[in-house]
Amino acid sequence: MIHLIQPGARVAPFAVTDAALTIGDVVVTFADEQQDTSAEVVIRHSAAGFAVGSDDGAIVAVVRIPARQYVETEGGTDPMSGEPASTREALPLDTSAVTIELWPFAG
């Protein structure tokens, strides 16, 4: 979901697919940024251009990615304890749960 911080204001040129957000030469691939806790990726713009992970410049976009979800499946038997073993497998990212905030951009 895309949310405009100030509807009607100009935003940075961007492109969104199911897998990624592109602003300038910055590409945020949602699945690559997903973690065990929710993640927030901030894209800023300064005289040097667009950047992620910088404190320099104005915020142009914030991407919020939900925490990774897991499913447990029964496995074989633990060879050390003889107890039943289970495995945790990460579920694919539900990209419809990713939110993108677009902030006003003066360019």
Tab-separated table of C-alpha atoms in Angstrom:
chain	number	residue	atom	x	y	z
A	1	MET	CA	0.000	0.000	0.000
A	2	ILE	CA	1.267	3.467	-0.877
A	3	HIS	CA	0.514	6.309	1.518
A	4	LEU	CA	1.127	9.939	0.579
A	5	ILE	CA	2.256	11.974	3.582
A	6	GLN	CA	0.989	15.172	1.952
A	7	PRO	CA	-1.589	14.375	-0.755
A	8	GLY	CA	-1.213	16.588	-3.793
A	9	ALA	CA	2.443	17.391	-3.095
A	10	ARG	CA	5.137	16.403	-5.551
A	11	VAL	CA	6.985	13.148	-4.709
A	12	ALA	CA	10.275	11.740	-5.959
A	13	PRO	CA	10.020	9.750	-9.196
A	14	PHE	CA	9.498	6.116	-8.228
A	15	ALA	CA	8.586	2.690	-9.545
A	16	VAL	CA	6.975	-0.135	-7.570
A	17	THR	CA	6.666	-3.812	-8.416
A	18	ASP	CA	5.492	-6.713	-6.260
A	19	ALA	CA	9.129	-7.251	-5.266
A	20	ALA	CA	10.752	-3.809	-4.969
A	21	LEU	CA	10.624	-0.019	-4.791
A	22	THR	CA	12.977	2.022	-6.963
A	23	ILE	CA	13.720	5.699	-6.357
A	24	GLY	CA	16.588	7.130	-8.393
A	25	ASP	CA	19.371	4.549	-8.301
A	26	VAL	CA	18.171	3.098	-4.975
A	27	VAL	CA	16.347	-0.236	-5.130
A	28	VAL	CA	14.717	-1.658	-2.002
A	29	THR	CA	13.956	-5.344	-2.537
A	30	PHE	CA	11.290	-6.163	0.032
A	31	ALA	CA	12.193	-9.822	0.647
A	32	ASP	CA	15.888	-8.932	1.094
A	33	GLU	CA	15.001	-6.416	3.810
A	34	GLN	CA	12.586	-8.679	5.704
A	35	GLN	CA	13.751	-9.706	9.192
A	36	ASP	CA	12.389	-11.582	12.203
A	37	THR	CA	11.064	-8.251	13.476
A	38	SER	CA	9.370	-5.589	11.370
A	39	ALA	CA	11.813	-3.549	9.314
A	40	GLU	CA	11.824	0.087	8.257
A	41	VAL	CA	13.903	1.335	5.325
A	42	VAL	CA	14.294	5.116	5.018
A	43	ILE	CA	15.298	6.665	1.700
A	44	ARG	CA	16.699	10.203	1.801
A	45	HIS	CA	17.736	12.741	-0.796
A	46	SER	CA	20.652	15.154	-0.510
A	47	ALA	CA	23.054	16.900	-2.882
A	48	ALA	CA	24.788	13.517	-3.250
A	49	GLY	CA	21.573	11.893	-4.530
A	50	PHE	CA	19.249	9.256	-3.093
A	51	ALA	CA	20.550	7.008	-0.308
A	52	VAL	CA	19.469	4.377	2.217
A	53	GLY	CA	20.926	4.314	5.708
A	54	SER	CA	22.071	7.913	5.684
A	55	ASP	CA	21.151	10.631	8.147
A	56	ASP	CA	21.933	13.279	5.527
A	57	GLY	CA	19.150	14.834	3.495
A	58	ALA	CA	15.391	14.966	3.429
A	59	ILE	CA	13.260	11.849	3.773
A	60	VAL	CA	11.564	10.979	0.481
A	61	ALA	CA	10.210	7.511	1.315
A	62	VAL	CA	9.804	5.078	4.193
A	63	VAL	CA	9.231	1.401	3.461
A	64	ARG	CA	7.745	-0.705	6.259
A	65	ILE	CA	8.142	-4.458	5.918
A	66	PRO	CA	6.328	-6.873	8.252
A	67	ALA	CA	8.222	-9.420	10.339
A	68	ARG	CA	9.041	-12.774	8.805
A	69	GLN	CA	6.467	-15.454	9.599
A	70	TYR	CA	7.330	-19.101	10.187
A	71	VAL	CA	5.598	-22.459	10.088
A	72	GLU	CA	6.785	-25.448	12.113
A	73	THR	CA	6.765	-28.859	10.508
A	74	GLU	CA	7.342	-32.224	12.096
A	75	GLY	CA	10.661	-33.732	11.184
A	76	GLY	CA	12.374	-36.964	12.080
A	77	THR	CA	13.805	-37.870	15.444
A	78	ASP	CA	16.608	-35.956	17.133
A	79	PRO	CA	19.565	-38.379	17.072
A	80	MET	CA	20.948	-37.074	20.373
A	81	SER	CA	17.796	-37.163	22.485
A	82	GLY	CA	15.540	-39.514	20.584
A	83	GLU	CA	12.780	-36.898	20.865
A	84	PRO	CA	10.629	-35.894	17.890
A	85	ALA	CA	12.190	-32.977	16.025
A	86	SER	CA	10.520	-30.137	14.196
A	87	THR	CA	11.849	-27.571	11.775
A	88	ARG	CA	10.935	-23.928	11.287
A	89	GLU	CA	10.505	-22.738	7.736
A	90	ALA	CA	10.074	-19.111	6.744
A	91	LEU	CA	6.943	-18.325	4.766
A	92	PRO	CA	7.262	-16.165	1.643
A	93	LEU	CA	6.801	-12.444	2.180
A	94	ASP	CA	3.230	-11.237	1.685
A	95	THR	CA	4.074	-8.156	-0.367
A	96	SER	CA	0.547	-6.796	0.079
A	97	ALA	CA	1.499	-6.185	3.736
A	98	VAL	CA	4.403	-3.881	2.764
A	99	THR	CA	3.616	-0.171	3.143
A	100	ILE	CA	5.354	2.702	1.417
A	101	GLU	CA	5.159	6.294	2.643
A	102	LEU	CA	6.017	8.896	0.035
A	103	TRP	CA	7.100	12.262	1.435
A	104	PRO	CA	7.023	15.625	-0.374
A	105	PHE	CA	10.018	16.093	-2.658
A	106	ALA	CA	11.374	19.435	-3.789
A	107	GLY	CA	13.921	17.902	-6.153
